[in-house]
Coordinates of C-alpha atoms in Angstrom, one line a residue:
X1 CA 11.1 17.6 25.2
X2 CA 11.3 16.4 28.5
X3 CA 12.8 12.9 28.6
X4 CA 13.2 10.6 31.8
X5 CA 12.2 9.1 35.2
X6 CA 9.2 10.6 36.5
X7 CA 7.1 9.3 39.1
X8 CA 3.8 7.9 38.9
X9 CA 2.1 10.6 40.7
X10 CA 3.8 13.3 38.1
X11 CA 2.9 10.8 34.9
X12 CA -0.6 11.7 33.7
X13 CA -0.8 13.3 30.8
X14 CA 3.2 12.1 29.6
X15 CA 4.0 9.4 27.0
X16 CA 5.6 5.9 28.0
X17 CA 9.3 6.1 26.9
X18 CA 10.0 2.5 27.8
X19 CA 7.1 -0.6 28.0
X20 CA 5.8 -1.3 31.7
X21 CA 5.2 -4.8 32.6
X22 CA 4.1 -5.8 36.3
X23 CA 1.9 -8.8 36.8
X24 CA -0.5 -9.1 34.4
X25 CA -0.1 -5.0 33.5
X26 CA 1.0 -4.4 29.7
X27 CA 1.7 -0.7 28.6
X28 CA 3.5 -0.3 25.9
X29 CA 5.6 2.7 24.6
X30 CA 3.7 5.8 23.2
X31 CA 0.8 4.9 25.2
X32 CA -0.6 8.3 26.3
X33 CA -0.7 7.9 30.4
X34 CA -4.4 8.6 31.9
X35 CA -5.6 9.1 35.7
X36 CA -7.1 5.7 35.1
X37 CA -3.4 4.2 34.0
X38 CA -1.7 6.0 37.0
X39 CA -4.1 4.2 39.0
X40 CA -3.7 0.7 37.8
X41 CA 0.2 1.2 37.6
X42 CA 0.4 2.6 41.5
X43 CA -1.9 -1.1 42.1
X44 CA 0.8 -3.0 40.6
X45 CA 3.4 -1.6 42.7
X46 CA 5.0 0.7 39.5
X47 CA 6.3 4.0 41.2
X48 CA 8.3 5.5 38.4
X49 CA 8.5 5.2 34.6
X50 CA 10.4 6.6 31.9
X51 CA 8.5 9.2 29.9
X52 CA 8.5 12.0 27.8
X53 CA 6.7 15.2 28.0
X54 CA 6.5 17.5 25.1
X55 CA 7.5 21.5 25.5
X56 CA 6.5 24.4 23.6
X57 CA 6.9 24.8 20.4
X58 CA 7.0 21.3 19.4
X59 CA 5.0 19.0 17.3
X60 CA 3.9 15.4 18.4
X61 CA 5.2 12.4 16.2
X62 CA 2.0 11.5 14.6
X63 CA 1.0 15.1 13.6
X64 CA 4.3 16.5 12.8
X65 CA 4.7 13.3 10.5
X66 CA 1.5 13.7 8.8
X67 CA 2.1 17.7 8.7
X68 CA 5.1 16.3 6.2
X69 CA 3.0 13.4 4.7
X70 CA 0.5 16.4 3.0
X71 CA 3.2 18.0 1.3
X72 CA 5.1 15.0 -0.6
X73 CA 1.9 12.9 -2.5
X74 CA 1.4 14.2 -6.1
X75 CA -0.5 12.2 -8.8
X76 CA -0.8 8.7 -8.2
X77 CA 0.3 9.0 -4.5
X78 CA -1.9 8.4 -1.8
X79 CA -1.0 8.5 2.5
X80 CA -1.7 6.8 5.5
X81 CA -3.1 7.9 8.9
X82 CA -0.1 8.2 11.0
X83 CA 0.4 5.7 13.5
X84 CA 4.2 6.1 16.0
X85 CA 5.2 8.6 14.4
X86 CA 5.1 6.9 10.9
X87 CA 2.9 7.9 8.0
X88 CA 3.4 5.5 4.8
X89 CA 3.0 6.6 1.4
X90 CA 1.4 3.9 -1.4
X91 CA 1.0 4.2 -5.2
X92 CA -2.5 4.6 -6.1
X93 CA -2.1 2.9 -9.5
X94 CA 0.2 0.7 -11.5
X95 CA 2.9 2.8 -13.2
X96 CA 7.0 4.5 -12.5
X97 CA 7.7 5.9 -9.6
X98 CA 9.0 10.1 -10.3
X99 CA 10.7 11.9 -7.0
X100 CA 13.1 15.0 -7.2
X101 CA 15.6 13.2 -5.5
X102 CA 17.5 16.5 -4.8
X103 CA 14.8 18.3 -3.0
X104 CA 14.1 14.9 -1.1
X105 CA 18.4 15.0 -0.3
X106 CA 17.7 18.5 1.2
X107 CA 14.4 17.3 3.4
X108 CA 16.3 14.5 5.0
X109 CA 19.6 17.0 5.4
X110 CA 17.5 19.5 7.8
X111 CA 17.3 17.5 11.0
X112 CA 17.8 14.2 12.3
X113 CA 14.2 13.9 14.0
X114 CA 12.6 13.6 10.5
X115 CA 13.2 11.7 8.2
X116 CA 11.6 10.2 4.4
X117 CA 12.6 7.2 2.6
X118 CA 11.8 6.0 -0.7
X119 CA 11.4 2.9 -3.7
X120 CA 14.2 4.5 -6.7
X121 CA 13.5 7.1 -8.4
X122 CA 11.9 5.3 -11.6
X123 CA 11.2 2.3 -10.2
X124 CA 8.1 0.1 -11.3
X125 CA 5.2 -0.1 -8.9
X126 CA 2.4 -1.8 -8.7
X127 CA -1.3 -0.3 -7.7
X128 CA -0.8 -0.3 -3.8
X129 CA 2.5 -0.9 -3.5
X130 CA 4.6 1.1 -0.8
X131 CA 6.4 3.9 -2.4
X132 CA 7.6 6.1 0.8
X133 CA 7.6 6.3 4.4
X134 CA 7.9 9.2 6.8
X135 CA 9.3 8.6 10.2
X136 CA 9.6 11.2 13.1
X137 CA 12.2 10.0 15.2
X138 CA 12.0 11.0 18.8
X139 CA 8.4 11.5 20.2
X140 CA 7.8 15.0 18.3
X141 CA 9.6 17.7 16.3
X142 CA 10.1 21.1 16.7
X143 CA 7.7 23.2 14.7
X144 CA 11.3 25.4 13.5
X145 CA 12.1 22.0 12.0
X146 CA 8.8 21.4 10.3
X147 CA 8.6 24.5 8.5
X148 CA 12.3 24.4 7.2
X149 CA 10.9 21.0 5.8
X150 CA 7.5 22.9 4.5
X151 CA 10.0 25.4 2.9
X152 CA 11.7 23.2 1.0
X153 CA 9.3 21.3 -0.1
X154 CA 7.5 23.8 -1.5
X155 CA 10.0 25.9 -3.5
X156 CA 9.2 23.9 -6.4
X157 CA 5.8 23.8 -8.4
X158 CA 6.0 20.2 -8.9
X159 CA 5.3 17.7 -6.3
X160 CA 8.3 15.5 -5.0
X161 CA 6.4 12.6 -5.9
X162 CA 4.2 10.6 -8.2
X163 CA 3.8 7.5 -10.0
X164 CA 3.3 7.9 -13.8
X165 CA 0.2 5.9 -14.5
X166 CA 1.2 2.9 -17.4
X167 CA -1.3 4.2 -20.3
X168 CA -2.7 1.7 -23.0
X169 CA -0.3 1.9 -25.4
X170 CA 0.0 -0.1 -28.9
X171 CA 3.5 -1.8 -30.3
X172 CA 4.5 -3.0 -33.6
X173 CA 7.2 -6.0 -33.2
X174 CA 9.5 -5.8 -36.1
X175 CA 12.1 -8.5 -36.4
X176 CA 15.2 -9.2 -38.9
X177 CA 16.4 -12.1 -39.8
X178 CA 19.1 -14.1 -41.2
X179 CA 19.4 -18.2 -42.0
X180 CA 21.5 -18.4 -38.4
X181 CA 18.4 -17.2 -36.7
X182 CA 16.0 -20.0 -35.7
X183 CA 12.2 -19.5 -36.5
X184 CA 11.4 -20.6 -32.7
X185 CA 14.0 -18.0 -31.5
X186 CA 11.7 -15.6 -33.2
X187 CA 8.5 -16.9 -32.0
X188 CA 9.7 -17.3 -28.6
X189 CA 10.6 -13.4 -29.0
X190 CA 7.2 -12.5 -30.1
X191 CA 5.9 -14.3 -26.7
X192 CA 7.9 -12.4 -24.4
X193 CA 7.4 -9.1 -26.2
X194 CA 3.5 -9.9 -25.8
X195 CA 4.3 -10.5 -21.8
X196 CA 6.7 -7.7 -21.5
X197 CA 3.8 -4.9 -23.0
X198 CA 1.2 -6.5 -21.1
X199 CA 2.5 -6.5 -17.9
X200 CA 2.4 -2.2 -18.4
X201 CA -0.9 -2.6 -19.8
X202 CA 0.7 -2.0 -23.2
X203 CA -0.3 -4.8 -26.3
X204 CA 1.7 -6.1 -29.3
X205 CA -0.2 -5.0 -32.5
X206 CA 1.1 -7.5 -34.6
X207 CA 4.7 -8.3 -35.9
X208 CA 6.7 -8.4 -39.1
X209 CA 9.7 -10.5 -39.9
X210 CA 12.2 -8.9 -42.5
X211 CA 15.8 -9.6 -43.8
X212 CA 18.3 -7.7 -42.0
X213 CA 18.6 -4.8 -44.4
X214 CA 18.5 -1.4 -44.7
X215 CA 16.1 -1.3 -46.9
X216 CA 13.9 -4.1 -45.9
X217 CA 13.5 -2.6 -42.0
X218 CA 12.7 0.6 -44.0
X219 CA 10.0 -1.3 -45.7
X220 CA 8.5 -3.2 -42.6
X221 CA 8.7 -0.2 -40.6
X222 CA 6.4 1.9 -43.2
X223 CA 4.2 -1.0 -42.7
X224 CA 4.2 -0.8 -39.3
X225 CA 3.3 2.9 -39.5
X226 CA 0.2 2.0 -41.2
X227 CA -1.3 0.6 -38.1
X228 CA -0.7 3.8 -36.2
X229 CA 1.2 2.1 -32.9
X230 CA 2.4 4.6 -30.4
X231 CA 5.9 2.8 -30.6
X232 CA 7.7 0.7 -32.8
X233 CA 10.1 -2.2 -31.6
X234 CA 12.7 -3.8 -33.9
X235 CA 14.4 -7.3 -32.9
X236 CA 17.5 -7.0 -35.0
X237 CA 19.5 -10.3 -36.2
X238 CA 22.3 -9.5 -35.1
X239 CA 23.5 -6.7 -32.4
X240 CA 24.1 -3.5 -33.1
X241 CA 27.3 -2.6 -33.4
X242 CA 27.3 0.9 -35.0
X243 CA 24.8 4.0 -35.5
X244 CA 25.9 3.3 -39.7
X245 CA 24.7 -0.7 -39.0
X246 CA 21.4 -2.0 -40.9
X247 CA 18.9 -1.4 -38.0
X248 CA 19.5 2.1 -38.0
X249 CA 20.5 2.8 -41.2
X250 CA 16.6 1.3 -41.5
X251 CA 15.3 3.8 -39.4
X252 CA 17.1 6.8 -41.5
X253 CA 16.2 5.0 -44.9
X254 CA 12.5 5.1 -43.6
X255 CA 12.8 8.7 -43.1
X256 CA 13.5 8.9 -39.5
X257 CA 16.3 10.2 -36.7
X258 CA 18.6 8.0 -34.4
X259 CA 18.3 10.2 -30.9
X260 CA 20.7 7.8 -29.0
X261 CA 22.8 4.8 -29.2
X262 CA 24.0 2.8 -26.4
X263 CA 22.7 2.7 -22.9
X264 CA 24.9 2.9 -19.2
X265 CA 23.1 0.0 -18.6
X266 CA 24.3 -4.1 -18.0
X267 CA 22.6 -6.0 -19.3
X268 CA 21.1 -4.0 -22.3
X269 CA 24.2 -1.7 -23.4
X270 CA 23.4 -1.8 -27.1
X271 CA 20.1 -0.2 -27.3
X272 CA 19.0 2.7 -30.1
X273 CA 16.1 5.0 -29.7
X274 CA 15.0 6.4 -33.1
X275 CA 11.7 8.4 -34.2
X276 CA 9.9 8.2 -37.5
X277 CA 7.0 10.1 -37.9
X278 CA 6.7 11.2 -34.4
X279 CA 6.7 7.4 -33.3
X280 CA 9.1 6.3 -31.0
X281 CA 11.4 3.4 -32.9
X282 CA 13.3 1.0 -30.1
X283 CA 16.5 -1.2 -31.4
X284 CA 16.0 -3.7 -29.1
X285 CA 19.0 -4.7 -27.4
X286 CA 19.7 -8.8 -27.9
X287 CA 18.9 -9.1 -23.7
X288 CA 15.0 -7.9 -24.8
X289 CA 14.6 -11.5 -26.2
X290 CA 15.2 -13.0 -22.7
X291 CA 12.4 -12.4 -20.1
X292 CA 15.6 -11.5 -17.4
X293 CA 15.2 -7.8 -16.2
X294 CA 17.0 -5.8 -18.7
X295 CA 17.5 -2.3 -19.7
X296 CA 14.6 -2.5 -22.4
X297 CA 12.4 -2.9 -18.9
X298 CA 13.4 0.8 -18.0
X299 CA 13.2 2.1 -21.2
X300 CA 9.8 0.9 -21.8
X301 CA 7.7 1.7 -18.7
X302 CA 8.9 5.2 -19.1
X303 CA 7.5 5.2 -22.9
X304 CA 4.5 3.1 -21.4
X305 CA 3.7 6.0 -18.6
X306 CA 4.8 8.8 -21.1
X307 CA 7.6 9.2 -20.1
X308 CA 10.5 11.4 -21.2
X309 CA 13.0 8.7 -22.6
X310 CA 15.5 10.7 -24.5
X311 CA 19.4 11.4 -24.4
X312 CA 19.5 12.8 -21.3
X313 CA 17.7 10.3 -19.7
X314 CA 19.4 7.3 -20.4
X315 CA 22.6 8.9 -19.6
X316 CA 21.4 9.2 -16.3
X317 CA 20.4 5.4 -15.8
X318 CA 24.0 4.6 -14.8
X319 CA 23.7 4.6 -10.9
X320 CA 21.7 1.1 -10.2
X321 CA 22.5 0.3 -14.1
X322 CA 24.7 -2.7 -13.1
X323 CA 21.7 -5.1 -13.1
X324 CA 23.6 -9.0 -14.1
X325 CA 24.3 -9.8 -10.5
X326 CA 21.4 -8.2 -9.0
X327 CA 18.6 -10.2 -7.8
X328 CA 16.2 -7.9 -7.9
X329 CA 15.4 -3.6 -8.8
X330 CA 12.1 -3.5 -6.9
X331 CA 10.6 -5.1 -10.4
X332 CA 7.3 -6.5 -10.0
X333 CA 8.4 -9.4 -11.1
X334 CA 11.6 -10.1 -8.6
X335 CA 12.6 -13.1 -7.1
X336 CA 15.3 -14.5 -4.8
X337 CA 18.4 -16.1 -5.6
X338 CA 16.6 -19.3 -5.1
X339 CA 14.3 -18.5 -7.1
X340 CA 11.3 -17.5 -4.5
X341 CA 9.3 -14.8 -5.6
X342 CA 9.6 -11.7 -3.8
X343 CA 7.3 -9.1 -3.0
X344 CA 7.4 -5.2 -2.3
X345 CA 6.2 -3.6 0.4
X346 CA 2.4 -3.0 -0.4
X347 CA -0.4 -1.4 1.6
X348 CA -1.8 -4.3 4.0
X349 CA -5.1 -6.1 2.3
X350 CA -7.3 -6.0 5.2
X351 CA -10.9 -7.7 4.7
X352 CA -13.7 -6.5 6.5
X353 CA -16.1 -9.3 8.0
X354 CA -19.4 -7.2 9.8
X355 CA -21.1 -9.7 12.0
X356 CA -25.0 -9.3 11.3
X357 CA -26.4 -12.2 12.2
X358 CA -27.6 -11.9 15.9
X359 CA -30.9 -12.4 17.7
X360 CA -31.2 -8.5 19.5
X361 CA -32.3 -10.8 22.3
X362 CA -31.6 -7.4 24.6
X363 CA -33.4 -5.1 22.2
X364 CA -36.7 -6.9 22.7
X365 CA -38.8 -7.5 19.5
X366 CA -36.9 -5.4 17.1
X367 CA -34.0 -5.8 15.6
X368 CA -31.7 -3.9 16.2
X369 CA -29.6 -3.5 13.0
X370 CA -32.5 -2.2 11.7
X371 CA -33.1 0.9 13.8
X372 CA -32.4 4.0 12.4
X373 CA -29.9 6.0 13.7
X374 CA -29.0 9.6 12.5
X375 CA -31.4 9.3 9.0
X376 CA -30.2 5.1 8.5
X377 CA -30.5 1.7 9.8
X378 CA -28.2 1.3 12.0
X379 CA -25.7 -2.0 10.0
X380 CA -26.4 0.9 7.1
X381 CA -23.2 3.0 9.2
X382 CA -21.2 0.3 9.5
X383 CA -21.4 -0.9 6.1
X384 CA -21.1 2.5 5.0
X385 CA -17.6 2.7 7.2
X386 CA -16.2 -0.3 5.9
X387 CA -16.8 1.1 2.3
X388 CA -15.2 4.0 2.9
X389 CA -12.5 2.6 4.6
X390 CA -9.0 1.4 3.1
X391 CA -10.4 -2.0 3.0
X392 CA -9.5 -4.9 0.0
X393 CA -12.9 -7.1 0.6
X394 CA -16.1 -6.8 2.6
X395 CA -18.0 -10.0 4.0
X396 CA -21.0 -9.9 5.9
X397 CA -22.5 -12.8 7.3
X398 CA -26.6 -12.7 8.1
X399 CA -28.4 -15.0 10.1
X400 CA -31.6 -13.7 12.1
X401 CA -34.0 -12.2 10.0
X402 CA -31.9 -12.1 6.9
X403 CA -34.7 -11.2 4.9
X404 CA -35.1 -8.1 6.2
X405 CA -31.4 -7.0 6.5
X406 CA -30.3 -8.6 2.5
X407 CA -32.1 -5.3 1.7
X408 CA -29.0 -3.2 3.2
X409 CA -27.0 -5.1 1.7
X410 CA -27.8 -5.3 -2.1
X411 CA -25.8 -2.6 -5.0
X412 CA -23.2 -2.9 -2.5
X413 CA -19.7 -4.8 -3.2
X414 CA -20.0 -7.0 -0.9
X415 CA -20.2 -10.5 -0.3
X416 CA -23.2 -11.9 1.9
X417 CA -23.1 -15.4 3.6
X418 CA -26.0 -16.9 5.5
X419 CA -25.2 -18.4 9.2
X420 CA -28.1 -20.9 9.5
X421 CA -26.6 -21.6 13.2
X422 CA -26.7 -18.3 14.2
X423 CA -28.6 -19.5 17.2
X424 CA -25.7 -21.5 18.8
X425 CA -23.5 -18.2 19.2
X426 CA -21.3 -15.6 17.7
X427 CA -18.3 -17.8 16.6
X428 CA -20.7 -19.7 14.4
X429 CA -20.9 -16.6 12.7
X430 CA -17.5 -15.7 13.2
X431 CA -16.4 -18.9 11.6
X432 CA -19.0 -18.6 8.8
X433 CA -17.5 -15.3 7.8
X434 CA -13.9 -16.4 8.0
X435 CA -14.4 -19.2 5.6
X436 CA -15.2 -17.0 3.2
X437 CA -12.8 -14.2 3.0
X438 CA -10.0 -14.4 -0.1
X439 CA -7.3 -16.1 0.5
X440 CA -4.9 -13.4 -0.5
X441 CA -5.8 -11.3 2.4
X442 CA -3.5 -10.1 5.3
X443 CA -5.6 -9.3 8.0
X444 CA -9.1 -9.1 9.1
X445 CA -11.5 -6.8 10.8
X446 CA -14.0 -8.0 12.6
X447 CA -16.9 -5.8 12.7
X448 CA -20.0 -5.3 14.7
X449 CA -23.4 -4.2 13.0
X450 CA -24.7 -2.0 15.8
X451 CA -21.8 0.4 16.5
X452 CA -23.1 3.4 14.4
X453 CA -20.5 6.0 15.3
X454 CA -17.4 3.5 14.2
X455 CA -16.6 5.9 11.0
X456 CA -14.0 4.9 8.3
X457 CA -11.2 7.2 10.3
X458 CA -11.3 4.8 13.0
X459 CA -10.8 2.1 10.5
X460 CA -7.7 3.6 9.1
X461 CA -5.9 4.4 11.5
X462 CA -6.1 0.8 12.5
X463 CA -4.8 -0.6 9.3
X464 CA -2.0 2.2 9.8
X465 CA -1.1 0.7 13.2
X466 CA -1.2 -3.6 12.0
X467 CA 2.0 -4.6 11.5
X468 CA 2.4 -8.1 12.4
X469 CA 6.9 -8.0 11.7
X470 CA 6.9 -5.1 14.3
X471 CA 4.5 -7.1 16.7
X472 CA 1.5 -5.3 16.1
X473 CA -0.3 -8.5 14.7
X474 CA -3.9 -7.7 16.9
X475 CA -4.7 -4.1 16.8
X476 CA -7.3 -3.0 19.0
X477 CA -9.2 0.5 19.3
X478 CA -9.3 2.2 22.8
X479 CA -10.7 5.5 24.2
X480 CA -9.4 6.1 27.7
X481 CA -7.7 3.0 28.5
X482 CA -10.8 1.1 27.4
X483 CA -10.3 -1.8 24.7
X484 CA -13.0 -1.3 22.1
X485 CA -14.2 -2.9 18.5
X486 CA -13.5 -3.2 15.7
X487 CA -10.6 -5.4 16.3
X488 CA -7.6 -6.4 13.1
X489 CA -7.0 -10.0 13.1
X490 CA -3.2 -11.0 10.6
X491 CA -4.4 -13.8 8.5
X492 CA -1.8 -15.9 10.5
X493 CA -4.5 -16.3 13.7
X494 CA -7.8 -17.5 11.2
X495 CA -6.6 -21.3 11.6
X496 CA -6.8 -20.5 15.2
X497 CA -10.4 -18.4 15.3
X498 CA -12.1 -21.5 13.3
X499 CA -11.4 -23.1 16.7
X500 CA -13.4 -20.6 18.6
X501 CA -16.8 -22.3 20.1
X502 CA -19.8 -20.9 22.0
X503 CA -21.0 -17.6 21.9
X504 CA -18.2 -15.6 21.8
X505 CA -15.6 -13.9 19.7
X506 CA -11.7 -14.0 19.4
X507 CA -11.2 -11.9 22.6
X508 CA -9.7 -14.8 24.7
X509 CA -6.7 -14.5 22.2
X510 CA -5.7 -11.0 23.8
X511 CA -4.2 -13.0 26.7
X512 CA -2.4 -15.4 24.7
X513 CA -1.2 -13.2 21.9
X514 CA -0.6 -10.1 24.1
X515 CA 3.4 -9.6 22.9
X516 CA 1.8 -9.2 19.5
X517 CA -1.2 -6.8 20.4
X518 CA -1.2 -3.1 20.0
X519 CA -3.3 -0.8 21.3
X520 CA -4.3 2.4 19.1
X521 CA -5.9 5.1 21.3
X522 CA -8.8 6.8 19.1
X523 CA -9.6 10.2 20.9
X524 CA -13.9 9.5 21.4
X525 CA -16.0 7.0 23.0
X526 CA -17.2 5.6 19.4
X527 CA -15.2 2.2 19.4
X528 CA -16.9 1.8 23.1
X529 CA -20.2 2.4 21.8
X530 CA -22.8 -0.6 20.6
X531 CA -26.4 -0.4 21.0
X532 CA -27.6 -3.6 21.8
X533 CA -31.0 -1.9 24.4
X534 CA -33.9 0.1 24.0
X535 CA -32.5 2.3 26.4
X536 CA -28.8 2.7 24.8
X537 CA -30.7 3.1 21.2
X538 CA -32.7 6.5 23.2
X539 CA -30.0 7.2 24.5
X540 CA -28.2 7.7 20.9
X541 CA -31.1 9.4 19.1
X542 CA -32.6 11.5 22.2
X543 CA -36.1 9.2 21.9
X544 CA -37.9 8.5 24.9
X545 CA -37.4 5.1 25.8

């Protein structure tokens, strides 16, 4: 890789090392240099830039990142569209999080240019949450690197990831008691039991309450049986001290095995895992009656995502066991030492809002959304795009002649808004839209009806580049140093779009908002392309005009 000054006239074709500002000119780094850039940079008095030219035999960042990205995802792992270099990795589903940590060690021994990070192995995710990310370093890799990486990652038969899905698993709640034990300590317990299996998508059968004896927990646990749960939970008394103590003397007096007592794991030390009749049988540590993150928590998502749970594994839950001064493990249910909930990193929820309201004043007495372009109504490929794409909500607002687009629209999962003031410009539509998107959302991308060729590729790699905490807060397609549409709005600029007036859009913002706008260049003249004229629309389909 050739890395360094270069002058303008030698810097099409290389990538900008460093951001060029001069006057009003913006280019930031990674932006692939055209003729047309060289031009505009000479015009603003730039004669040399740092850049980077790649040699042979090495990779580029984005494709030798998503070259690695194809070999990691297993079941329940999805990835990305690369965007500098970076290709993140999300959970599909709700479930734990299962990576070979050793072959992951070897990946990230190989070279320093490449580089994957991960949640813990066996952490809790939720459906979309960030799992991994993969990060070239410089601007490329060499392809000697690459397939070291390829080699190792495929000398097992397993994938290095996936995310055990939580299945819908039954419990039985057995609890002993003594007269020290309150009745509302044992109600309470039942309540967070209930909230414990639910949050896995597991669900408390029922519960029995028994004296703590032998014999009694052998009774209640036969009864248990009897309503066939895939796993039985006993709240003892009093703690268990000893494998010969009542709880699991129940469990062998009912005709079952103790597998393991105790757990390298603070708090929750003084669990038991037993089996009767094939059934798992938990002695709940006293922690599991608190709501506090715990080592029950581990222990049950694993049995709630089928899991292995034996011995071995929870002699291995010692690194990261040391949970009473921790604020958080990556649980779904963190918070901050003052008490804020936290989040993990998720995949962004980016709505889509497809403007389809407009007069086709320029397409004469047809409307244009309405034309068909290769086999379908023209707002039939953008809706189509937006479905496809990695999008969280869809909102289309209609205006002239919604009648004959509402047909488009219905069977899909949508929501449709009517502009009646359609007339007075696009931000009355704009604004119409934006008051109705969730309020959970991240970003925004505002779509137009009449650019066919926009396909749900352009739309992720989009989504890849927003990142509002790395300044990429407005992302905005371009094909050869032309700014296109869509455009992705973060849900921190809607107060300031409801503003907008007059017929037109959020554009105006670029200028204002330019330290937080990134530019993602898309390879064809799609994102330039909207047919708003006869002539354009025979253009497209090869009609006569």
């Amino acid at each position: 890789m050739k890395f360094g000054p270069t002058p303008i006239a030698d810097a099409a074709g290389a990538l900008l090392a460093h951001s060029v500002k001069a006057g009003k000119l913006r280019f930031k780094k990674g932006r692939l240099l055209s003729q047309a850039d060289i031009a505009s940079l000479a015009e603003a008095g730039v004669t040399e830039v740092i850049a980077v030219r790649l040699e042979p035999g090495e990779v580029g960042e984005d494709a030798a990142a998503e070259r690695i990205a194809r070999l990691f995802p297993g079941e329940g792992v999805r990835a990305n569209v690369p965007f500098t270099g970076r290709v993140n990795l999300f959970a599909e589903h709700a479930g734990v999080f299962v990576l070979d940590r050793a072959r992951l060690d070897r990946i990230n021994l190989i070279d320093e240019s490449a580089t994957v990070a991960t949640i813990e192995p066996y952490a809790e995710v939720a459906a979309g949450q960030m799992v991994a990310t993969i990060k070239i370093i410089p601007f490329a890799a060499s392809e000697t690197v690459l397939r070291r990486i390829e080699g190792v990652a495929q000398a097992a038969l397993v994938p290095l990831m996936t995310v055990a899905q939580f299945q819908p698993k039954r419990a039985a709640l057995i609890q002993s008691t003594l007269p020290s034990v309150k009745p509302s300590v044992l109600d309470k317990s039942v309540t967070i039991t209930e909230s414990r299996l639910a949050e896995r998508g597991a669900v408390l059968l029922g519960e029995r309450r028994c004296p703590h004896t032998a014999d009694a927990i052998a009774s209640a646990l036969h009864g248990a049986l009897a309503d066939k749960p895939d796993m039985v939970l006993i709240a003892g008394a009093s703690a268990i001290v000893d494998r010969r103590d009542a709880l699991p003397a129940g469990i062998v007096a009912a005709g079952g095995t103790i597998r393991h007592f105790g757990m390298p794991v603070d708090p929750g030390n003084m669990i038991l895992m037993g089996e009767v009749e094939g059934v798992p049988v938990v002695g709940l540590p006293g922690c599991a009656r608190s709501p506090k993150l715990n080592g029950f928590d581990w222990v049950l998502a694993r049995l709630c995502a089928d899991l292995p749970v034996g011995a071995q594994e929870i002699m291995a839950m010692g690194a990261g066991g040391l949970l009473a001064e921790i604020p958080s493990r990556g649980h779904p249910r963190a918070t901050l030492p003052d008490g804020t909930a936290m989040e993990a990193p998720h995949a962004p929820r980016i709505a889509a809002l497809v403007l389809a309201a407009g007069r086709s004043t320029r397409m004469g007495v047809a409307n244009k959304l309405l034309q068909v372009v290769a086999g379908k109504p023209m707002l039939a490929h953008t809706l189509d795009a937006v479905a496809a794409a990695d999008t969280c909500a869809t909102v289309v607002v209609t205006g002239h002649e919604t009648d004959a687009i509402s047909p488009l629209l219905a069977g899909r999962d949508l929501l449709a808004v009517h502009n009646p003031n359609y007339a007075d410009g696009l931000s009355t539509s704009l604004k119409a839209g934006l008051r109705a998107l969730p309020s959970d959302i991240d970003g925004v991308m505002v779509c137009l009806g009449d650019m066919p060729q926009v396909s749900a590729d352009h739309l992720n790699r989009l989504i890849a580049a927003f990142n509002p905490l790395e300044g990429r807060a407005i992302v905005v397609p371009t094909f050869e140093g032309k700014r296109g549409n869509p455009v992705l709005w973060s849900a921190e600029f809607l107060s300031t779009m409801q503003a907008l007036s007059g017929d037109q859009g959020a554009k105006p913002l670029f200028t204002e908002h330019a330290d937080r706008l990134a530019e993602v260049e898309m390879g064809d003249a799609a994102v330039l392309l909207d047919i708003d004229t006869p002539a354009k629309l025979a253009e497209v389909t090869g009609q006569v005009a």
